mmCIF file of C-alpha atoms and ligand atoms in Angstrom:
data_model
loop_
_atom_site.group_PDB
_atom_site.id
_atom_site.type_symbol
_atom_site.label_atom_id
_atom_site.label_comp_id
_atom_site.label_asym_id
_atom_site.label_seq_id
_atom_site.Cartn_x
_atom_site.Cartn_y
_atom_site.Cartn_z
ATOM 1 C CA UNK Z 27 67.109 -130.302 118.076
ATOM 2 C CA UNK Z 28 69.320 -129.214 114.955
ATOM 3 C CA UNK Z 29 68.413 -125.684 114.435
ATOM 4 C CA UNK Z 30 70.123 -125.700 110.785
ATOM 5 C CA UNK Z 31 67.655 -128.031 109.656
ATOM 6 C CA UNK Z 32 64.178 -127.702 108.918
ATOM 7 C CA UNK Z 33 61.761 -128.920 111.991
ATOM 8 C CA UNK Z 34 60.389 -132.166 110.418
ATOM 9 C CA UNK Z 35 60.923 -134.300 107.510
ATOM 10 C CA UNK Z 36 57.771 -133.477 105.517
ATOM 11 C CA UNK Z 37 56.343 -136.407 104.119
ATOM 12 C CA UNK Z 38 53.585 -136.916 101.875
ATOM 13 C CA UNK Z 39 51.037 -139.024 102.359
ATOM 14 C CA UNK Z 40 50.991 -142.137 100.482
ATOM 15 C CA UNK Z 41 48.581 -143.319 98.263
ATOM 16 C CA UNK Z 42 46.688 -145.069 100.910
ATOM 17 C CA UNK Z 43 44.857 -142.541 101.907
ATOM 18 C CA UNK Z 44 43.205 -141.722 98.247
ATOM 19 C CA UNK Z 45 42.291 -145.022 98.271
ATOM 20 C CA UNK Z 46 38.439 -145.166 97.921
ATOM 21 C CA UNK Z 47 36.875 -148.086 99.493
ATOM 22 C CA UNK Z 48 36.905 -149.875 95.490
ATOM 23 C CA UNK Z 49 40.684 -149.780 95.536
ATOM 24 C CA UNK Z 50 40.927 -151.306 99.463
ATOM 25 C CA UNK Z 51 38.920 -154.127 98.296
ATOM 26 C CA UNK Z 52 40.845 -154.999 94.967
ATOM 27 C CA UNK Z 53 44.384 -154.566 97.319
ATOM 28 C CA UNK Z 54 43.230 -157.292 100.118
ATOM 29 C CA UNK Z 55 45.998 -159.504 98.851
ATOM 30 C CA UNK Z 56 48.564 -157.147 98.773
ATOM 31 C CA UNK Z 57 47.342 -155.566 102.358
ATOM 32 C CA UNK Z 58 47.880 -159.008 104.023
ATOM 33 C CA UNK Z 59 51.333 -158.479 103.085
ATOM 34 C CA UNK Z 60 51.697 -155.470 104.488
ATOM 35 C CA UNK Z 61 49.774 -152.985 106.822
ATOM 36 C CA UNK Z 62 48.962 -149.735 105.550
ATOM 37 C CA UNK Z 63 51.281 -147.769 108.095
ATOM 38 C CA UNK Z 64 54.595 -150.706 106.776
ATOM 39 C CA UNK Z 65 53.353 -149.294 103.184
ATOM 40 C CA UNK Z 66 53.374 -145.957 104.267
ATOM 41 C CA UNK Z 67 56.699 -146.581 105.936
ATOM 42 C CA UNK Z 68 57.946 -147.803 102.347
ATOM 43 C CA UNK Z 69 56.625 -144.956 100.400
ATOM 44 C CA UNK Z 70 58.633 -142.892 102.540
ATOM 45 C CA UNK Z 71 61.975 -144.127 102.911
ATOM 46 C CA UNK Z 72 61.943 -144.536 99.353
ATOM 47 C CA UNK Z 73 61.446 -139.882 99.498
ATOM 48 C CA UNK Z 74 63.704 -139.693 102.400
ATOM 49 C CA UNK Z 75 66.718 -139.020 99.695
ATOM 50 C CA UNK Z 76 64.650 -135.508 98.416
ATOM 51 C CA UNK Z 77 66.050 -134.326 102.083
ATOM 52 C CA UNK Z 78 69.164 -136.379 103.093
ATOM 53 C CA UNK Z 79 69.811 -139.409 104.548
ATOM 54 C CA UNK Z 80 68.741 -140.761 108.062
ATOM 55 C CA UNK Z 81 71.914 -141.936 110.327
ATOM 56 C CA UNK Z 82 71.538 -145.381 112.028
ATOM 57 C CA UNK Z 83 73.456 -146.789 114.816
ATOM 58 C CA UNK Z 84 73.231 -150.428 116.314
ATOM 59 C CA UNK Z 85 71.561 -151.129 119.701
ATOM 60 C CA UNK Z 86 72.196 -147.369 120.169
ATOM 61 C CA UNK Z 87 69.730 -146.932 123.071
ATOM 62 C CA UNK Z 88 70.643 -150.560 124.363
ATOM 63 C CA UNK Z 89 74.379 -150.127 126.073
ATOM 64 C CA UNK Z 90 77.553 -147.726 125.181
ATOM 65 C CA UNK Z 91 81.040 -147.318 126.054
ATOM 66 C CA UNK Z 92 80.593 -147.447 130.205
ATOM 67 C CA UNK Z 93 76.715 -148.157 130.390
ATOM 68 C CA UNK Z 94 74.185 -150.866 129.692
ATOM 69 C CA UNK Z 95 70.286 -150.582 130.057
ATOM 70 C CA UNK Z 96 69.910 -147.091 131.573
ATOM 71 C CA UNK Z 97 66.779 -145.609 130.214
ATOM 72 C CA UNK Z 98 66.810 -143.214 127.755
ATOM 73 C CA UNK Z 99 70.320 -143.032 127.237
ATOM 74 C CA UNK Z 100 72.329 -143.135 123.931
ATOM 75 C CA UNK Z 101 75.790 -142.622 123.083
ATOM 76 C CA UNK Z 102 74.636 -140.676 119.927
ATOM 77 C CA UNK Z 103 72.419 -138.435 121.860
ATOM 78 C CA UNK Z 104 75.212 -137.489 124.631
ATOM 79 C CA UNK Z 105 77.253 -136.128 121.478
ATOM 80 C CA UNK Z 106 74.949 -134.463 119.177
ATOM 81 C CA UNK Z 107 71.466 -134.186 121.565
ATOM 82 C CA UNK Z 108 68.777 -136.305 119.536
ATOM 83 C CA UNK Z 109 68.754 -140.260 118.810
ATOM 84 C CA UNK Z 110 69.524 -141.740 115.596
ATOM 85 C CA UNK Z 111 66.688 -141.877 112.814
ATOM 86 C CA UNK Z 112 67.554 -145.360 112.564
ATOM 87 C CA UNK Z 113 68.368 -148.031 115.256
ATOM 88 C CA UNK Z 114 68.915 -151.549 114.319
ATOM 89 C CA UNK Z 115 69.250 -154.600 116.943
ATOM 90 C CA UNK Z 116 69.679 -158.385 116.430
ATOM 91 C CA UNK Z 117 67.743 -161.357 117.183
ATOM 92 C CA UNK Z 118 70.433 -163.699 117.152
ATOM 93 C CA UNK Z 119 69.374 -166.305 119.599
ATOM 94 C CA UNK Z 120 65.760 -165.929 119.712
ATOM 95 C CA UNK Z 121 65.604 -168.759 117.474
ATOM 96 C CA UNK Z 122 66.791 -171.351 120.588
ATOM 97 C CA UNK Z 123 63.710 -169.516 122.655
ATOM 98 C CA UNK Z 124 66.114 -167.605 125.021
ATOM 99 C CA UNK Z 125 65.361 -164.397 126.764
ATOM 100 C CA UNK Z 126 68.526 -162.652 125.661
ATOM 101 C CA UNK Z 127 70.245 -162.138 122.562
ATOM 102 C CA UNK Z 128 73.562 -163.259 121.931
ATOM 103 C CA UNK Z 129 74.850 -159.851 122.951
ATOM 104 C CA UNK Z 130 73.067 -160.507 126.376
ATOM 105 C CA UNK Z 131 70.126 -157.944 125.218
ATOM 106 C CA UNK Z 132 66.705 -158.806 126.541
ATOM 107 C CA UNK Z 133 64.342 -159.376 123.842
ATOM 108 C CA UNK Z 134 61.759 -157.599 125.906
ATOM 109 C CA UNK Z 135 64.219 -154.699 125.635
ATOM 110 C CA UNK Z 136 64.548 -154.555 122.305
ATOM 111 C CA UNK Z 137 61.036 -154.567 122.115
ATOM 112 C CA UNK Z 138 60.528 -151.944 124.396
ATOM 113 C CA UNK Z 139 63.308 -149.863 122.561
ATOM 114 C CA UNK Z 140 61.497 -150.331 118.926
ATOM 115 C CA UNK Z 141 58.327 -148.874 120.958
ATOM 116 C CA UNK Z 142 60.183 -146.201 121.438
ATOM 117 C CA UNK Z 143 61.605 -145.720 117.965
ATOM 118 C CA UNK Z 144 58.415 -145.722 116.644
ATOM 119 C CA UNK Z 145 57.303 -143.048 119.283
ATOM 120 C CA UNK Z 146 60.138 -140.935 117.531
ATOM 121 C CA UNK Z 147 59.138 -141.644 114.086
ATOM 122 C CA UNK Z 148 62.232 -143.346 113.271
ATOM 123 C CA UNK Z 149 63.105 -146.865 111.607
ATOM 124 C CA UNK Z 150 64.205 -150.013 113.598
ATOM 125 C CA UNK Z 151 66.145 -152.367 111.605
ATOM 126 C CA UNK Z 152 66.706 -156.168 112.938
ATOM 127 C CA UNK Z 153 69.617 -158.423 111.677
ATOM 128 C CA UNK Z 154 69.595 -162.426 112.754
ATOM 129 C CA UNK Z 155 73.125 -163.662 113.955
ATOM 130 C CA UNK Z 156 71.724 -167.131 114.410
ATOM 131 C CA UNK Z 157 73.036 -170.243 115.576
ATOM 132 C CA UNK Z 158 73.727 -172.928 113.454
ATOM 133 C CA UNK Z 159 70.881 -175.290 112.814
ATOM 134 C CA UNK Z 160 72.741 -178.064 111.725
ATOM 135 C CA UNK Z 161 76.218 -178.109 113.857
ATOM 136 C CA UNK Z 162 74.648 -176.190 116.614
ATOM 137 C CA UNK Z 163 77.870 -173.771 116.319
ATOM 138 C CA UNK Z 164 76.873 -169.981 115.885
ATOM 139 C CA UNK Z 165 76.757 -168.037 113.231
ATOM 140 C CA UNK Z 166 80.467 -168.041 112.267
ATOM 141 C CA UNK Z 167 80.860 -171.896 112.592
ATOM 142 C CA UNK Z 168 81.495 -172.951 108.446
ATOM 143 C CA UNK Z 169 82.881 -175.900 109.263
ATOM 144 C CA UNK Z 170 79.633 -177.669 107.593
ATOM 145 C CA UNK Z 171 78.822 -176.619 103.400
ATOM 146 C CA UNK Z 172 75.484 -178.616 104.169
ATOM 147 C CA UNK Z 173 73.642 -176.663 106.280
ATOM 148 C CA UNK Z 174 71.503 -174.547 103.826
ATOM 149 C CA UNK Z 175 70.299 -177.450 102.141
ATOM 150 C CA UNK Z 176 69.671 -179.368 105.256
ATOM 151 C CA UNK Z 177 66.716 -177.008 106.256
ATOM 152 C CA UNK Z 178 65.301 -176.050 103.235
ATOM 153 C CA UNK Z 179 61.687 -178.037 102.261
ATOM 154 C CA UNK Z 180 62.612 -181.733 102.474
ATOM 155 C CA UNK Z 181 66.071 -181.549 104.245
ATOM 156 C CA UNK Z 182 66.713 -183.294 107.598
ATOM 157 C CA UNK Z 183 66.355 -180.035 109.483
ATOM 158 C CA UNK Z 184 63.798 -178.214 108.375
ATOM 159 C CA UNK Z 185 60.923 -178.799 110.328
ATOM 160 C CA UNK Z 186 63.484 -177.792 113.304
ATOM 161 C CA UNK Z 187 64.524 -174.475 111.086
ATOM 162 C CA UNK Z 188 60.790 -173.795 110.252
ATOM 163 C CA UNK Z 189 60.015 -173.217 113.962
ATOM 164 C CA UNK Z 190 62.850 -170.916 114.487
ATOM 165 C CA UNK Z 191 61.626 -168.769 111.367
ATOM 166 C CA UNK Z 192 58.537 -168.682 113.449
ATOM 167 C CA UNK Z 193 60.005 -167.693 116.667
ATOM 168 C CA UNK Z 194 61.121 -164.495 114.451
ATOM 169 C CA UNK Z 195 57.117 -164.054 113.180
ATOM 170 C CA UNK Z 196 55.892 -163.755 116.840
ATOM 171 C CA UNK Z 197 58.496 -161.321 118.149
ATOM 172 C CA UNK Z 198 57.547 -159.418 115.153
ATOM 173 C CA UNK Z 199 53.450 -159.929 115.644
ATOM 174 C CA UNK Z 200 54.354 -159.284 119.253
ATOM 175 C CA UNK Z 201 55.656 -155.719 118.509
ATOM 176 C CA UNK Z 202 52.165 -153.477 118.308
ATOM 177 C CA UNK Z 203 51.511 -150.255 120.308
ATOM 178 C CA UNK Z 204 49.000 -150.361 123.505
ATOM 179 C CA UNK Z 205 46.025 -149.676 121.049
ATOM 180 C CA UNK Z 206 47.107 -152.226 118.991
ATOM 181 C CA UNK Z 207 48.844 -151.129 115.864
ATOM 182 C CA UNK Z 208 51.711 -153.172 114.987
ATOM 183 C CA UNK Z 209 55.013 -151.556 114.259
ATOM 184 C CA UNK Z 210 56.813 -151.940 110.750
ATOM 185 C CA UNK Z 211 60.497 -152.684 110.965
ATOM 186 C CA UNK Z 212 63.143 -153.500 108.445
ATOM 187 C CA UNK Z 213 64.146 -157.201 108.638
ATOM 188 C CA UNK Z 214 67.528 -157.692 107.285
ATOM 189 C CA UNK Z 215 68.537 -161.424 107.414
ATOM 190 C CA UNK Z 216 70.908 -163.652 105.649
ATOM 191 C CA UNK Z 217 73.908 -160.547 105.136
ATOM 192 C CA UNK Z 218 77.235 -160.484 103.911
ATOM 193 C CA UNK Z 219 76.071 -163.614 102.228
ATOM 194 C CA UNK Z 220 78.942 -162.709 99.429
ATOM 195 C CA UNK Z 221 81.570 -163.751 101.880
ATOM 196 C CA UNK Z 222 82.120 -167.072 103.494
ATOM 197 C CA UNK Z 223 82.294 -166.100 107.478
ATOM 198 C CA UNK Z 224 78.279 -167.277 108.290
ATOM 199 C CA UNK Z 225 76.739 -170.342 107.398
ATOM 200 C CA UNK Z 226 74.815 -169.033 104.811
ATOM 201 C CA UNK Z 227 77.903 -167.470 103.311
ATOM 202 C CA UNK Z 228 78.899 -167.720 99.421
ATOM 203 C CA UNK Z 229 81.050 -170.802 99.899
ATOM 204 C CA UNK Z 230 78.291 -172.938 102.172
ATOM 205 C CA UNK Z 231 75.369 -173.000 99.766
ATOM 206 C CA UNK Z 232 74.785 -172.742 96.013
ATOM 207 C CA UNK Z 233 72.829 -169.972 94.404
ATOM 208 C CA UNK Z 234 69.721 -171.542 94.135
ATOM 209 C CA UNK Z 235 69.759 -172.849 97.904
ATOM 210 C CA UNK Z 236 70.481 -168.967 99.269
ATOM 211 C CA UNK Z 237 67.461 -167.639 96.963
ATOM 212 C CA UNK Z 238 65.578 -170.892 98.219
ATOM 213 C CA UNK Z 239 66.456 -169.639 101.928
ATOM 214 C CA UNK Z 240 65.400 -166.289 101.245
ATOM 215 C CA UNK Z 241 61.787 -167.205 99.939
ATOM 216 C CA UNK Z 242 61.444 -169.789 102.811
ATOM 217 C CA UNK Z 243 62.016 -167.459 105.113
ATOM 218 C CA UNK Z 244 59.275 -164.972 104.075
ATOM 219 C CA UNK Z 245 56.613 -167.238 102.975
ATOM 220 C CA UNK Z 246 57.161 -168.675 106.924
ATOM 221 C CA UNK Z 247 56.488 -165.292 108.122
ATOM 222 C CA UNK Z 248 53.800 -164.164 105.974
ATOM 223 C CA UNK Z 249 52.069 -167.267 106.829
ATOM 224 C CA UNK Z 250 52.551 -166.653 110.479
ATOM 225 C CA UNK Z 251 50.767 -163.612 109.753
ATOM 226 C CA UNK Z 252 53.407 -160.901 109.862
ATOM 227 C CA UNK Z 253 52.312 -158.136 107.900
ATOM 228 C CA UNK Z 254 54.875 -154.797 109.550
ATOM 229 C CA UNK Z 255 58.068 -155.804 108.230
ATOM 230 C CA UNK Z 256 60.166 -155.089 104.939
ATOM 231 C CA UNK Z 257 62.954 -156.821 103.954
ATOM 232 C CA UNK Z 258 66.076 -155.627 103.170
ATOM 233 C CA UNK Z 259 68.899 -157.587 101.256
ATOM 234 C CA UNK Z 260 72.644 -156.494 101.982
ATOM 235 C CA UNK Z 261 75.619 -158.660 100.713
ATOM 236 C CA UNK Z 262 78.947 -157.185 101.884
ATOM 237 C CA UNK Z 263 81.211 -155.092 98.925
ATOM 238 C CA UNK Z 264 83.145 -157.797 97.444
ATOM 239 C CA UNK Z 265 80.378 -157.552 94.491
ATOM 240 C CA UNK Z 266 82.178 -155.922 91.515
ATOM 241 C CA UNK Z 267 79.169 -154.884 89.475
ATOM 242 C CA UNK Z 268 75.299 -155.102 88.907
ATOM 243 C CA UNK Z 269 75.351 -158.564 87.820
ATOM 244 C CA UNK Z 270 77.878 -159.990 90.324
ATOM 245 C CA UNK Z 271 75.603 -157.990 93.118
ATOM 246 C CA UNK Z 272 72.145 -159.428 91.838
ATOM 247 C CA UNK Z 273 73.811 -162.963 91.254
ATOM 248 C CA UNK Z 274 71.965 -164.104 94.548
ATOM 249 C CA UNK Z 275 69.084 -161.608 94.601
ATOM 250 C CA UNK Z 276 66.237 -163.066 95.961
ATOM 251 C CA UNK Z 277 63.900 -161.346 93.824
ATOM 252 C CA UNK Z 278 61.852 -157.759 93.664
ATOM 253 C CA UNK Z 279 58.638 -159.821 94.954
ATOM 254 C CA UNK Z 280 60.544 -160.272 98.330
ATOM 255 C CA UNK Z 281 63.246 -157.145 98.694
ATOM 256 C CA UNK Z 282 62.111 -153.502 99.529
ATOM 257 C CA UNK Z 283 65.701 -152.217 100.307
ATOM 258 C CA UNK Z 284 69.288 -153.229 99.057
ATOM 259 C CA UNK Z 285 71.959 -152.052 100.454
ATOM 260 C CA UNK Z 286 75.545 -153.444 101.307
ATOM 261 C CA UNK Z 287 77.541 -153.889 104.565
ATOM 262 C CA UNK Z 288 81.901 -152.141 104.091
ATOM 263 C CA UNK Z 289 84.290 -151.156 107.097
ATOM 264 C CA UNK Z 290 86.960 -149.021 106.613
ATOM 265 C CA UNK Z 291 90.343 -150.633 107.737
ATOM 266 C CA UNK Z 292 92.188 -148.536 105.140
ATOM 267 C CA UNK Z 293 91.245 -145.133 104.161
ATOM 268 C CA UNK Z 294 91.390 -146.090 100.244
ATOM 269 C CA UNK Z 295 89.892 -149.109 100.218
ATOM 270 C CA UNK Z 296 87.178 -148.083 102.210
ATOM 271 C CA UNK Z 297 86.710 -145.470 99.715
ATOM 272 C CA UNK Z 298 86.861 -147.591 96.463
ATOM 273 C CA UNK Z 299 84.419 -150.274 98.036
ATOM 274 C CA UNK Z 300 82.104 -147.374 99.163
ATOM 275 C CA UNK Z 301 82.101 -145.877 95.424
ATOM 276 C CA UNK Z 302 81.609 -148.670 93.694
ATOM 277 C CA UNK Z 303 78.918 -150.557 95.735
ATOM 278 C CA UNK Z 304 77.017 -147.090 95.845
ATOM 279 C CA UNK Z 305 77.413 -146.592 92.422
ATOM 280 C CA UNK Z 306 75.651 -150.924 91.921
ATOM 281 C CA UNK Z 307 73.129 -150.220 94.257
ATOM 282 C CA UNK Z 308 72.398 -146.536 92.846
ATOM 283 C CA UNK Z 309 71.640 -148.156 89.567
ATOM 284 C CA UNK Z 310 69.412 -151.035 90.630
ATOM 285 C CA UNK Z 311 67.472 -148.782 93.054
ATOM 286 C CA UNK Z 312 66.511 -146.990 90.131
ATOM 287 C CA UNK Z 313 65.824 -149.881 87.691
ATOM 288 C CA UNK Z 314 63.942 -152.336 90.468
ATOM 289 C CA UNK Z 315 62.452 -149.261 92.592
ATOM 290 C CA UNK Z 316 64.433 -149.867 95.398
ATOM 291 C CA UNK Z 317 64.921 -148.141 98.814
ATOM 292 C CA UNK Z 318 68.748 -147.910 98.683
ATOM 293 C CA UNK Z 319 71.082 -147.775 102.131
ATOM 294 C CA UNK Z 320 74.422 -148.580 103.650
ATOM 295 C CA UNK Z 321 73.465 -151.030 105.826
ATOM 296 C CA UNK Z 322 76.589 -151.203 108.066
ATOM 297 C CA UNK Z 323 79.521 -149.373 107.896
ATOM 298 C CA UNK Z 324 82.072 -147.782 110.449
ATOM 299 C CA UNK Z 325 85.474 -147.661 111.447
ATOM 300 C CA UNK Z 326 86.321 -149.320 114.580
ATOM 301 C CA UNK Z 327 87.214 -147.157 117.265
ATOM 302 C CA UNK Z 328 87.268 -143.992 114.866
ATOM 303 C CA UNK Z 329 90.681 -143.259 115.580
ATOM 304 C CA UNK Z 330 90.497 -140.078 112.809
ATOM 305 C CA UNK Z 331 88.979 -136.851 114.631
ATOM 306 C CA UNK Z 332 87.284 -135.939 111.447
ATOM 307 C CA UNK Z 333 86.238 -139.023 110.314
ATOM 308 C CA UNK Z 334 82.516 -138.218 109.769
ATOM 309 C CA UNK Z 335 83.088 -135.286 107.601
ATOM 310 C CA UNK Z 336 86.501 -136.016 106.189
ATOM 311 C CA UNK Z 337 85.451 -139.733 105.113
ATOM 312 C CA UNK Z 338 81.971 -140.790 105.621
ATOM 313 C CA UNK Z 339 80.443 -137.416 104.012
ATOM 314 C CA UNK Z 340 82.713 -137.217 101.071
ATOM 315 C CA UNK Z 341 82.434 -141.186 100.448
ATOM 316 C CA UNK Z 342 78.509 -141.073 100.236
ATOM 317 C CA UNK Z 343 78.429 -137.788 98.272
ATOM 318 C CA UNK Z 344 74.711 -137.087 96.602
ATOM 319 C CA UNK Z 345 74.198 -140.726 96.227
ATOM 320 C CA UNK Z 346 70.795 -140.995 97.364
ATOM 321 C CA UNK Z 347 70.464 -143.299 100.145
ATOM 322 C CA UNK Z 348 67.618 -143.743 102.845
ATOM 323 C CA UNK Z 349 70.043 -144.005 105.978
ATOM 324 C CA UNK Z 350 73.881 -145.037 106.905
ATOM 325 C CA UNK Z 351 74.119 -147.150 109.495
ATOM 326 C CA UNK Z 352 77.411 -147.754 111.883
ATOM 327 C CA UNK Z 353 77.674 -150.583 114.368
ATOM 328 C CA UNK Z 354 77.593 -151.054 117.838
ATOM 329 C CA UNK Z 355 79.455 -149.875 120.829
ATOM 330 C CA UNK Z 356 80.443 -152.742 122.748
ATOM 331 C CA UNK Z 357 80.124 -152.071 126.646
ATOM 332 C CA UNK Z 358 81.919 -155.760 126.776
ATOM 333 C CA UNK Z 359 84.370 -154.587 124.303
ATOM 334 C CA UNK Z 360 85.290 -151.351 124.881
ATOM 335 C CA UNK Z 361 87.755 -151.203 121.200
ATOM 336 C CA UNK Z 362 84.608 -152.486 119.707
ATOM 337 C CA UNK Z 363 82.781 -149.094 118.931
ATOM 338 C CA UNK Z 364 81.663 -147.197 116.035
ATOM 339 C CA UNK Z 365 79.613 -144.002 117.064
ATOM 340 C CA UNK Z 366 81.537 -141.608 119.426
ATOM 341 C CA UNK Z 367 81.140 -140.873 122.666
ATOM 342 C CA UNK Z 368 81.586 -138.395 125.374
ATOM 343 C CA UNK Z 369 85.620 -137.593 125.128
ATOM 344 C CA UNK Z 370 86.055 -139.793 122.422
ATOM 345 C CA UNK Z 371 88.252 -138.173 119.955
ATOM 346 C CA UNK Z 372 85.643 -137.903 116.551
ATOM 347 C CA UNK Z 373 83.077 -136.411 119.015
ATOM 348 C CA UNK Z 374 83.477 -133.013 117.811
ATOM 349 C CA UNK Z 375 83.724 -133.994 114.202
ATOM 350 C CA UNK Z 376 80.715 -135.910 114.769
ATOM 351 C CA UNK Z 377 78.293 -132.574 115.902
ATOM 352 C CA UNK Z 378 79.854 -130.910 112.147
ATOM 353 C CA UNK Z 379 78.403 -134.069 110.815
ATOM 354 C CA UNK Z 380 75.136 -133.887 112.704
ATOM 355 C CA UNK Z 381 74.721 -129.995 111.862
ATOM 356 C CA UNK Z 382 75.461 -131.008 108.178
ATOM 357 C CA UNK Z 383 71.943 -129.749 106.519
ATOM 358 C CA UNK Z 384 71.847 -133.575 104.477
ATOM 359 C CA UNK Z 385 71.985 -135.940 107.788
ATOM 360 C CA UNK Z 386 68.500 -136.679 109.573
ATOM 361 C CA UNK Z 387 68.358 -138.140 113.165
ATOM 362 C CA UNK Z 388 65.163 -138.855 115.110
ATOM 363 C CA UNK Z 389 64.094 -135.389 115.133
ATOM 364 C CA UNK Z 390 64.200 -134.615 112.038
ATOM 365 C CA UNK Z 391 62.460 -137.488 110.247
ATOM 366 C CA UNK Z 392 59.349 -137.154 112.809
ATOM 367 C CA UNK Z 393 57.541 -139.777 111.501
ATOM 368 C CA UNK Z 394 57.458 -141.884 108.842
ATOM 369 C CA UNK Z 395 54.357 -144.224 109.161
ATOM 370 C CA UNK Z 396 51.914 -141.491 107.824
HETATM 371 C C1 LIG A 410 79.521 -158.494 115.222
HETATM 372 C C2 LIG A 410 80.260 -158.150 116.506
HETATM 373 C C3 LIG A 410 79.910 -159.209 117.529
HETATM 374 C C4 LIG A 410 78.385 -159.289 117.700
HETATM 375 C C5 LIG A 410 77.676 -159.453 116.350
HETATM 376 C C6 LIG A 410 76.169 -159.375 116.460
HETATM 377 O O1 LIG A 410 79.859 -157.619 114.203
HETATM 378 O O2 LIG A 410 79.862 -156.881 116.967
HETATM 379 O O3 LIG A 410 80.516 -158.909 118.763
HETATM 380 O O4 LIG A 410 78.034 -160.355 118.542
HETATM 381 O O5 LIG A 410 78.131 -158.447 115.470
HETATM 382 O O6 LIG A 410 75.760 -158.163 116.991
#
């Protein structure tokens, strides 16, 4: 528990629960969409900024540096003593029907670790690193500039695509507590679509396809009948402005968050791209009413002891963004990490970042489905 911040993250209730019975009945449309606890969960990621922002780390609870599946553990929480507010995991390989993602996580796992999340009040976030449908390569393979168009409506594989899409919708209508309530998550698929490294990358599809894919991919779920998820849209930084970063925006009907994916490899860069994408997806947050977030960032192998307060802190500033969120670290890759861990040279920096009254981990958010 942080004793320099304040016990809980108080949140308002939404608007739901004003709601006379009148106002349920004329929102049944609009409550198919979403459940009231995935509007609630909206509502308040889009006040989280009034207090901070929540820090994320992928598959935290998952595996570390020297461990993989031991309950309860964290990487994070050896450091600092609490869980992120945000964990994210990928689904990558769910779409073939396997048992384990492609980073040899059990989906019943990941399931088991969003239960949890929720438990803590915090947000789960799922990416999709999935194969490709067309070549049968994974998601890097861009040796094919067809594959977009091949699953959309009418292309050779869609019908093969479409059941994939709905592999996704029942993990996500499998995800509900024992009484029954499902769990809202943040779905972020199709990212870093402004470079050309995945299929679905700015080189392998035309504008109009990737919006296409976008809307496919919802209207598949929302038929399936998911109704706990919000969508999140995160191109990488290479956009240089507003219009560059909405040129393949799938539209406000569809998006609840934007937010972009940057790595520091040099200090300056890292530190240009952070500025300016902030500075994009500041401005459209406030014109489209947007939850805003760094989606993925890091350094690999945080080889700067005071990296968290010397870079990160200074590069987000008082932008106000829902969470950051750094990637994974790789028990199968042990230069492959992003958080700190026990010894690890940022550790102590990290606690000075933790302690820092603006960043929110598990704790401190408390819930935010009320
Ligand atoms: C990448 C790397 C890969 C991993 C993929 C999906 O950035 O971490 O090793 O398979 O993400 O998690």
């Amino acid at each position: 528990m942080n004793k320099f911040k304040e016990v809980a993250l108080t949140l308002v209730t939404t608007a739901f629960v004003a709601c006379g019975p009148a106002q349920k009945q004329s929102n049944i449309s609009s409550s198919s969409i979403r459940t009231a606890e995935t509007e609630n969960l909206l509502a308040n990621l889009k006040k989280v900024s009034f207090r901070g922002f929540m820090f994320g780390h992928h598959d935290d609870t998952n595996y570390g540096i020297g461990w993989d599946g031991e309950e309860g553990r964290s990487d994070v929480k050896s450091i600092c003593g609490d869980y992120p507010a945000v964990i994210s995991f990928d689904l990558g390989h769910i779409e073939l029907g396997d048992t384990v993602s492609l980073d040899n996580v059990p989906f019943n796992k990941i399931r088991k670790e969003i239960l949890k999340q929720y438990a803590r009040g915090g947000l789960s976030s799922l990416s999709w690193h999935l194969r490709n449908p067309l070549t049968g390569g994974d998601a890097w393979d861009v040796s094919d500039t067809t594959v977009v168009r091949s699953i959309l409506p009418g292309g050779a594989n869609h019908e093969k695509f479409a059941g994939w899409v709905s592999r996704v919708s029942h993990f996500m209508n499998s995800l509900q507590t024992e009484s029954g309530v499902k769990i809202p998550v943040l779905f972020r698929p199709w990212h870093e679509h402004t470079g050309s490294w995945f299929w679905w990358g700015e080189k392998l599809c035309k504008t109009e396809e990737y919006k296409a894919l976008w809307r496919m991919t919802v209207d598949i779920l929302r038929n399936d009948g998911v109704n706990n998820v919000l969508y999140a849209y995160s191109p990488g930084s290479e956009p240089q402005d507003t219009v560059q970063y909405l040129k393949r925006y799938p539209g406000d009907d569809l998006i609840d968050v934007i937010g972009f994916d940057t790595y520091q490899f040099d200090q300056t860069t890292y530190l240009e791209n952070m500025v300016k994408s902030l500075s994009i997806v500041d401005t459209i947050g406030k014109t489209h009413d947007k939850v805003i977030a760094i989606t993925e960032t890091g350094y690999e192998g945080i080889p700067d002891p005071k990296w968290w307060t010397g870079t990160l802190l200074p590069a987000i500033g008082d932008y106000p963004i829902a969470y950051v969120l750094v990637w994974r670290n790789a028990r199968e890759r042990i230069t492959h990490f992003y958080a700190p861990y026990s010894g690890q040279v940022s550790a102590e920096d990290f606690v000075t970042f933790y302690n820092h009254p603006k960043t929110l981990f598990a704790a401190d958010v408390n819930s935010l489905y009320k």
